[in-house]
Coordinates of C-alpha atoms in Angstrom, one line a residue:
Chain A
M1 CA -0.3 0.0 -0.2
T2 CA 0.9 3.4 -1.0
A3 CA 1.0 6.2 1.5
P4 CA -1.6 8.4 0.9
R5 CA -0.1 11.5 0.1
R6 CA -3.1 13.8 1.1
P7 CA -3.8 12.1 4.9
G8 CA -7.4 11.8 6.0
R9 CA -8.8 11.8 2.1
R10 CA -9.7 8.8 1.3
P11 CA -10.0 9.2 -2.9
G12 CA -13.7 7.9 -3.9
S13 CA -15.2 7.7 -0.5
A14 CA -18.4 8.9 0.2
D15 CA -18.4 11.6 1.0
T16 CA -15.7 13.0 -1.8
R17 CA -18.5 14.6 -4.3
G18 CA -19.8 16.7 -1.4
E19 CA -16.0 17.6 -1.1
I20 CA -15.9 18.2 -4.3
L21 CA -18.6 20.8 -4.4
T22 CA -17.8 22.9 -1.2
A23 CA -14.7 23.1 -2.3
A24 CA -16.4 24.3 -6.3
R25 CA -18.6 26.6 -4.3
R26 CA -15.3 28.0 -2.2
V27 CA -13.7 28.4 -5.1
F28 CA -16.0 29.5 -8.0
A29 CA -17.6 32.8 -5.5
E30 CA -13.5 33.8 -4.8
K31 CA -12.1 33.3 -8.8
G32 CA -15.5 33.3 -10.8
F33 CA -17.2 30.8 -13.2
D34 CA -14.4 32.2 -15.6
K35 CA -11.5 31.7 -14.3
A36 CA -12.1 29.0 -11.6
T37 CA -10.6 26.0 -13.0
V38 CA -10.7 21.9 -12.2
R39 CA -7.3 22.2 -11.4
G40 CA -8.0 25.1 -8.8
I41 CA -11.1 23.1 -7.5
A42 CA -9.7 19.7 -7.4
R43 CA -6.2 21.6 -5.4
E44 CA -9.1 22.9 -3.4
A45 CA -10.5 19.9 -2.3
K46 CA -7.3 17.8 -1.4
V47 CA -7.7 15.4 -4.7
D48 CA -6.4 14.2 -7.9
P49 CA -8.1 16.5 -10.4
A50 CA -9.2 12.5 -12.5
L51 CA -11.6 12.3 -9.1
V52 CA -13.2 15.6 -10.1
H53 CA -13.3 14.4 -13.9
H54 CA -14.5 10.7 -12.8
Y55 CA -18.3 13.1 -11.1
F56 CA -17.7 16.5 -13.1
D57 CA -17.8 15.9 -17.2
T58 CA -17.2 19.3 -17.5
K59 CA -17.1 22.5 -15.5
E60 CA -20.7 24.0 -16.0
G61 CA -21.8 20.9 -15.0
M62 CA -20.1 20.7 -11.6
F63 CA -21.5 24.5 -11.4
A64 CA -25.1 23.9 -12.3
A65 CA -24.4 20.6 -9.2
A66 CA -22.7 23.3 -6.7
M67 CA -24.9 24.8 -6.7
K68 CA -27.7 23.1 -6.3
L69 CA -29.2 24.3 -10.0
P70 CA -32.5 21.9 -11.3
I71 CA -30.7 22.0 -15.1
S72 CA -27.5 21.6 -16.4
P73 CA -26.6 23.5 -20.1
D74 CA -25.2 20.6 -21.0
E75 CA -29.4 19.5 -20.8
V76 CA -30.2 23.5 -21.8
I77 CA -28.8 23.2 -25.0
Q78 CA -29.7 19.6 -26.3
L79 CA -32.9 20.2 -25.7
L80 CA -33.2 23.8 -27.3
V81 CA -31.5 22.3 -30.3
E82 CA -33.2 18.9 -30.9
G83 CA -36.6 19.2 -31.8
P84 CA -39.0 21.8 -34.9
R85 CA -36.9 25.4 -34.6
E86 CA -40.7 26.5 -35.1
E87 CA -41.3 25.2 -31.2
I88 CA -37.8 26.5 -29.8
G89 CA -40.5 29.4 -27.4
E90 CA -42.4 26.4 -26.5
R91 CA -39.5 24.4 -25.3
L92 CA -38.0 26.9 -23.5
V93 CA -40.3 27.9 -21.4
R94 CA -41.7 24.6 -21.1
L95 CA -38.4 23.5 -20.1
L96 CA -38.0 26.8 -17.4
L97 CA -41.7 26.2 -15.9
R98 CA -41.6 22.9 -15.4
A99 CA -37.4 23.2 -13.1
T100 CA -38.5 25.9 -11.4
A101 CA -42.2 23.8 -9.8
A102 CA -41.2 22.7 -7.2
P103 CA -39.4 24.2 -4.9
E104 CA -36.1 21.5 -3.9
T105 CA -35.0 22.0 -7.4
R106 CA -36.3 26.5 -7.8
E107 CA -35.3 27.3 -4.6
P108 CA -30.9 26.7 -5.0
M109 CA -31.7 28.7 -8.3
I110 CA -33.5 31.7 -6.1
A111 CA -30.8 31.1 -3.7
L112 CA -28.4 32.1 -6.5
I113 CA -30.1 35.3 -8.3
R114 CA -30.3 36.5 -4.6
S115 CA -27.0 37.0 -4.2
A116 CA -26.6 37.7 -7.8
M117 CA -28.4 40.6 -6.6
T118 CA -26.8 42.0 -3.8
N119 CA -22.9 41.1 -3.6
E120 CA -20.9 42.1 -6.8
Q121 CA -18.6 38.9 -6.2
A122 CA -21.5 36.3 -6.8
V123 CA -23.0 38.8 -9.0
G124 CA -19.8 38.5 -11.3
M125 CA -20.1 34.4 -11.0
F126 CA -23.4 34.0 -12.1
R127 CA -22.8 36.6 -15.3
E128 CA -20.2 35.0 -16.7
F129 CA -21.6 31.3 -15.9
I130 CA -24.9 33.0 -17.3
T131 CA -23.4 34.4 -20.4
N132 CA -20.4 32.2 -21.4
A133 CA -21.5 28.9 -20.4
L134 CA -25.5 29.1 -21.5
L135 CA -26.5 32.1 -23.3
F136 CA -23.2 32.1 -25.2
Q137 CA -23.2 29.0 -26.1
V138 CA -27.0 28.6 -27.1
A139 CA -26.8 31.7 -29.3
G140 CA -23.9 29.9 -31.2
R141 CA -25.5 26.8 -31.9
L142 CA -28.9 28.3 -32.3
G143 CA -26.9 31.3 -34.9
V144 CA -28.7 34.0 -32.9
P145 CA -27.5 37.2 -31.8
H146 CA -26.4 37.6 -28.0
L147 CA -28.9 40.7 -27.4
R148 CA -32.0 38.4 -29.0
I149 CA -31.0 35.6 -27.0
E150 CA -30.4 38.6 -23.7
A151 CA -34.1 39.6 -24.5
A152 CA -35.5 35.6 -24.2
F153 CA -33.4 35.8 -20.7
S154 CA -35.2 38.7 -19.8
Q155 CA -38.8 37.7 -20.3
M156 CA -37.9 34.6 -18.9
F157 CA -35.9 36.1 -15.6
G158 CA -39.0 38.8 -14.6
V159 CA -41.4 35.0 -14.8
I160 CA -39.4 33.4 -12.7
M161 CA -38.9 36.9 -10.4
G162 CA -42.4 37.8 -10.4
R163 CA -44.2 34.1 -10.1
Y164 CA -41.7 32.8 -7.0
V165 CA -39.8 36.5 -5.7
L166 CA -42.9 38.6 -5.9
K167 CA -45.7 36.8 -5.9
L168 CA -47.4 39.1 -8.3
E169 CA -50.8 37.3 -8.7
P170 CA -52.1 36.6 -10.8
L171 CA -48.7 35.3 -12.4
A172 CA -47.8 33.2 -9.9
S173 CA -50.9 30.6 -10.3
A174 CA -51.5 30.7 -14.1
S175 CA -50.9 27.5 -15.3
E176 CA -48.1 26.5 -17.1
E177 CA -50.6 26.3 -20.8
E178 CA -51.7 30.0 -19.8
L179 CA -48.0 30.7 -19.9
V180 CA -46.8 28.9 -22.5
E181 CA -49.2 30.6 -24.4
L182 CA -48.3 34.1 -23.2
L183 CA -44.5 33.8 -23.4
A184 CA -43.6 31.2 -26.2
P185 CA -44.1 33.5 -29.2
T186 CA -41.5 36.1 -27.1
I187 CA -39.1 33.6 -26.7
Q188 CA -39.9 32.1 -30.5
R189 CA -39.6 35.4 -32.0
Y190 CA -36.3 36.6 -30.3
M191 CA -35.0 33.4 -31.6
G192 CA -35.4 34.1 -34.7
G193 CA -38.5 31.3 -36.3
Chain B
M1 CA -50.0 83.6 18.5
T2 CA -51.6 80.5 19.8
A3 CA -49.8 78.2 21.2
P4 CA -48.1 75.2 18.3
R5 CA -50.3 71.5 19.1
R6 CA -46.9 69.9 18.3
P7 CA -43.5 71.8 20.0
G8 CA -40.3 71.5 18.1
R9 CA -42.5 70.5 14.8
R10 CA -43.3 73.9 12.5
P11 CA -45.9 73.5 9.6
G12 CA -44.5 74.3 6.9
S13 CA -41.0 74.2 7.7
A14 CA -38.0 73.9 5.7
D15 CA -37.4 69.5 6.0
T16 CA -41.0 69.4 6.4
R17 CA -41.6 67.6 3.5
G18 CA -38.4 66.1 4.3
E19 CA -40.2 64.6 7.3
I20 CA -43.0 63.5 6.1
L21 CA -40.9 61.2 3.2
T22 CA -38.4 60.2 6.4
A23 CA -42.2 58.9 7.6
A24 CA -43.4 57.7 5.2
R25 CA -40.6 55.2 4.3
R26 CA -41.1 54.0 7.6
V27 CA -44.9 53.2 7.7
F28 CA -44.6 51.7 4.5
A29 CA -42.1 49.5 5.5
E30 CA -44.0 48.8 8.3
K31 CA -48.1 48.4 7.0
G32 CA -47.2 47.8 3.3
F33 CA -48.6 50.2 0.7
D34 CA -52.1 49.0 1.2
K35 CA -52.4 49.3 4.8
A36 CA -51.2 52.1 4.8
T37 CA -52.8 55.9 5.2
V38 CA -52.0 59.4 5.0
R39 CA -53.2 60.3 8.2
G40 CA -51.0 57.2 9.6
I41 CA -48.1 59.3 7.9
A42 CA -49.1 62.7 9.3
R43 CA -49.4 60.8 12.8
E44 CA -46.1 59.4 12.2
A45 CA -44.5 62.4 10.7
K46 CA -46.2 64.6 13.8
V47 CA -48.3 66.5 11.3
D48 CA -52.0 67.3 9.9
P49 CA -53.0 65.7 7.2
A50 CA -54.2 68.7 5.1
L51 CA -50.2 69.2 5.4
V52 CA -49.0 65.6 4.0
H53 CA -52.2 66.1 1.2
H54 CA -50.1 70.1 0.6
Y55 CA -46.6 68.4 -0.1
F56 CA -48.6 65.4 -2.3
D57 CA -51.8 64.7 -3.9
T58 CA -51.7 60.7 -3.4
K59 CA -50.6 58.2 -1.8
E60 CA -49.0 56.5 -5.1
G61 CA -47.1 60.0 -5.4
M62 CA -46.1 59.6 -1.6
F63 CA -44.9 55.8 -2.6
A64 CA -42.8 57.2 -5.3
A65 CA -41.0 60.4 -3.7
A66 CA -40.7 58.6 0.0
M67 CA -38.6 55.5 -2.2
K68 CA -37.6 57.9 -4.4
L69 CA -38.8 56.3 -8.0
P70 CA -37.6 58.2 -11.7
I71 CA -41.1 58.1 -12.1
S72 CA -45.0 58.1 -10.2
P73 CA -48.1 55.2 -11.3
D74 CA -50.3 58.5 -12.1
E75 CA -47.1 59.9 -15.4
V76 CA -46.6 55.9 -15.9
I77 CA -50.5 55.4 -16.5
Q78 CA -50.7 58.9 -18.2
L79 CA -48.1 58.5 -20.3
L80 CA -49.3 54.5 -21.1
V81 CA -53.6 55.8 -22.1
E82 CA -52.3 58.7 -24.1
G83 CA -51.5 58.2 -27.9
P84 CA -52.0 56.2 -30.4
R85 CA -52.9 52.6 -29.3
E86 CA -50.9 50.6 -31.8
E87 CA -46.9 52.9 -30.5
I88 CA -48.3 51.7 -26.8
G89 CA -46.0 49.4 -26.7
E90 CA -43.0 52.0 -27.8
R91 CA -44.1 54.0 -25.4
L92 CA -43.7 52.2 -22.9
V93 CA -40.1 51.0 -23.8
R94 CA -39.0 54.3 -24.1
L95 CA -40.4 55.4 -21.2
L96 CA -38.9 53.0 -18.8
L97 CA -35.4 53.2 -20.4
R98 CA -35.2 56.8 -20.2
A99 CA -36.7 56.4 -16.7
T100 CA -33.4 53.7 -15.7
A101 CA -31.2 55.5 -17.7
A102 CA -29.2 58.0 -15.2
P103 CA -27.9 56.5 -12.0
E104 CA -29.5 59.6 -10.0
T105 CA -32.6 58.9 -10.8
R106 CA -32.0 54.8 -11.3
E107 CA -30.5 53.7 -8.2
P108 CA -33.5 54.6 -5.4
M109 CA -35.4 51.8 -7.8
I110 CA -32.5 49.7 -8.1
A111 CA -32.5 49.6 -4.1
L112 CA -36.3 49.1 -4.0
I113 CA -36.1 46.1 -5.5
R114 CA -33.1 44.1 -4.5
S115 CA -34.9 45.1 -0.7
A116 CA -38.1 42.5 -2.4
M117 CA -35.7 40.2 -3.4
T118 CA -34.2 39.4 -0.2
N119 CA -36.8 40.8 2.6
E120 CA -39.6 39.4 3.3
Q121 CA -41.5 43.1 4.6
A122 CA -40.1 44.4 1.5
V123 CA -41.4 41.9 -0.9
G124 CA -44.9 42.9 1.1
M125 CA -45.2 47.0 0.1
F126 CA -43.4 45.7 -3.4
R127 CA -45.9 43.3 -4.8
E128 CA -48.6 45.6 -3.1
F129 CA -47.5 48.9 -4.8
I130 CA -46.9 47.2 -8.1
T131 CA -49.6 45.6 -8.4
N132 CA -52.5 47.9 -7.1
A133 CA -51.3 51.2 -7.9
L134 CA -49.8 50.1 -11.1
L135 CA -50.3 47.2 -13.0
F136 CA -54.1 47.0 -12.3
Q137 CA -54.4 50.7 -12.8
V138 CA -52.9 50.7 -16.0
A139 CA -54.9 47.2 -17.4
G140 CA -58.4 48.9 -16.1
R141 CA -58.3 51.6 -18.2
L142 CA -56.8 49.8 -21.1
G143 CA -59.2 47.1 -20.3
V144 CA -56.3 44.3 -20.8
P145 CA -56.4 41.0 -18.2
H146 CA -53.7 41.5 -15.4
L147 CA -51.7 38.3 -16.3
R148 CA -50.9 40.3 -19.8
I149 CA -49.7 42.9 -18.0
E150 CA -48.1 40.8 -15.7
A151 CA -46.2 39.7 -18.7
A152 CA -44.9 42.9 -20.1
F153 CA -43.9 43.7 -16.7
S154 CA -42.0 41.1 -16.1
Q155 CA -40.4 40.9 -19.8
M156 CA -39.5 45.4 -18.7
F157 CA -38.8 43.8 -15.5
G158 CA -35.6 41.6 -16.8
V159 CA -34.5 44.0 -19.6
I160 CA -33.3 46.3 -16.6
M161 CA -32.1 43.8 -13.9
G162 CA -30.3 42.0 -16.9
R163 CA -28.9 45.7 -18.1
Y164 CA -28.3 47.8 -14.6
V165 CA -28.0 45.1 -11.9
L166 CA -26.8 41.6 -13.7
K167 CA -24.6 44.0 -16.8
L168 CA -24.6 41.8 -19.5
E169 CA -23.6 42.2 -22.3
P170 CA -24.3 42.6 -24.5
L171 CA -28.0 44.1 -23.2
A172 CA -26.1 46.9 -21.1
S173 CA -24.3 48.6 -23.3
A174 CA -27.9 48.1 -26.3
S175 CA -29.7 51.8 -27.9
E176 CA -32.7 52.6 -26.7
E177 CA -33.2 52.0 -30.7
E178 CA -31.9 48.6 -30.3
L179 CA -34.2 47.7 -27.3
V180 CA -37.1 49.1 -29.0
E181 CA -36.9 47.4 -32.3
L182 CA -37.0 44.5 -30.1
L183 CA -38.6 44.7 -26.9
A184 CA -41.9 46.8 -28.3
P185 CA -43.7 43.7 -30.4
T186 CA -43.3 42.7 -27.0
I187 CA -44.9 45.0 -24.6
Q188 CA -47.0 44.9 -27.7
R189 CA -48.1 42.3 -28.6
Y190 CA -49.3 41.0 -24.8
M191 CA -51.8 44.9 -24.1
G192 CA -53.7 43.4 -26.6
G193 CA -52.7 45.8 -29.6

């Protein structure tokens, strides 16, 4: 048996994934999304970078897991590019409404947004993640100008804030179908369909 | 000379308006927008209710002044109902972009939204103000369903947050014209024009 390089940490122990995520939250908060690296997070968690890669395929996926987000950018992008282009508005609206419908999946996302609204460090991290990992990826895959993607983001961001944070009625209790009818044509238009 | 009923307060003194606004902020924060009354604010400011009315025509106007908002609900409603119905989307987008363009007028509004996002008392006050004093008034005047007005609000709320709090690029540096072109048709559609 070789002596462990980092005493007290067993690679692959029951809690390793949790320890990596705790380290990831610290590193993302400190460095922002762009400057954080898998290597830096591994160092912070005192594990081998290969182990981080074993648990998380991408930095984006690790961020989504660390922030307990209901969906990862990869899933959003996958869902948007699959299926007919003329139904992309409806697909996006349904995806976001479903991802935020249950408090368990919604609350971590709201917590991240709240901290971005009130904390300079958190806003930088959130901005980098939203633009570079999500919006610009979608824009690139679909060939849509960045400003149009951000108009679509603004609409859905406003709806989720109005529904779950400000709790405006009747928005807060509107059904998925009512909201799809209202919002899908807006998103469709921005996405150039 | 009659003895002042409230020693230490001269009605109409240089600072009376400021004292009324300070009292209004306390009362709105404590009671919310709906339950706050001119009488209650006058009592808190230790002045006659008639004096409050002398400075502020309406509770809505007093709220806007107390929160240092760049525009009052009366002005928004006035502007929306005046002019051609088929240009209402453009009028609203321009109004909100102009009202938030300068930091002096924008910052108090952002501060109010920030506190609404993070504080239960503030969110109640903000929700009551936004719905009862603003959105439902506009909806009533224009005969537009409440859900559609809130969809329009969500779009503009998201744009202002994306532009000035999250500072997403290219949204943050987009020109008024670019944003009008993108957003006015959305608002127009919600407002049923």
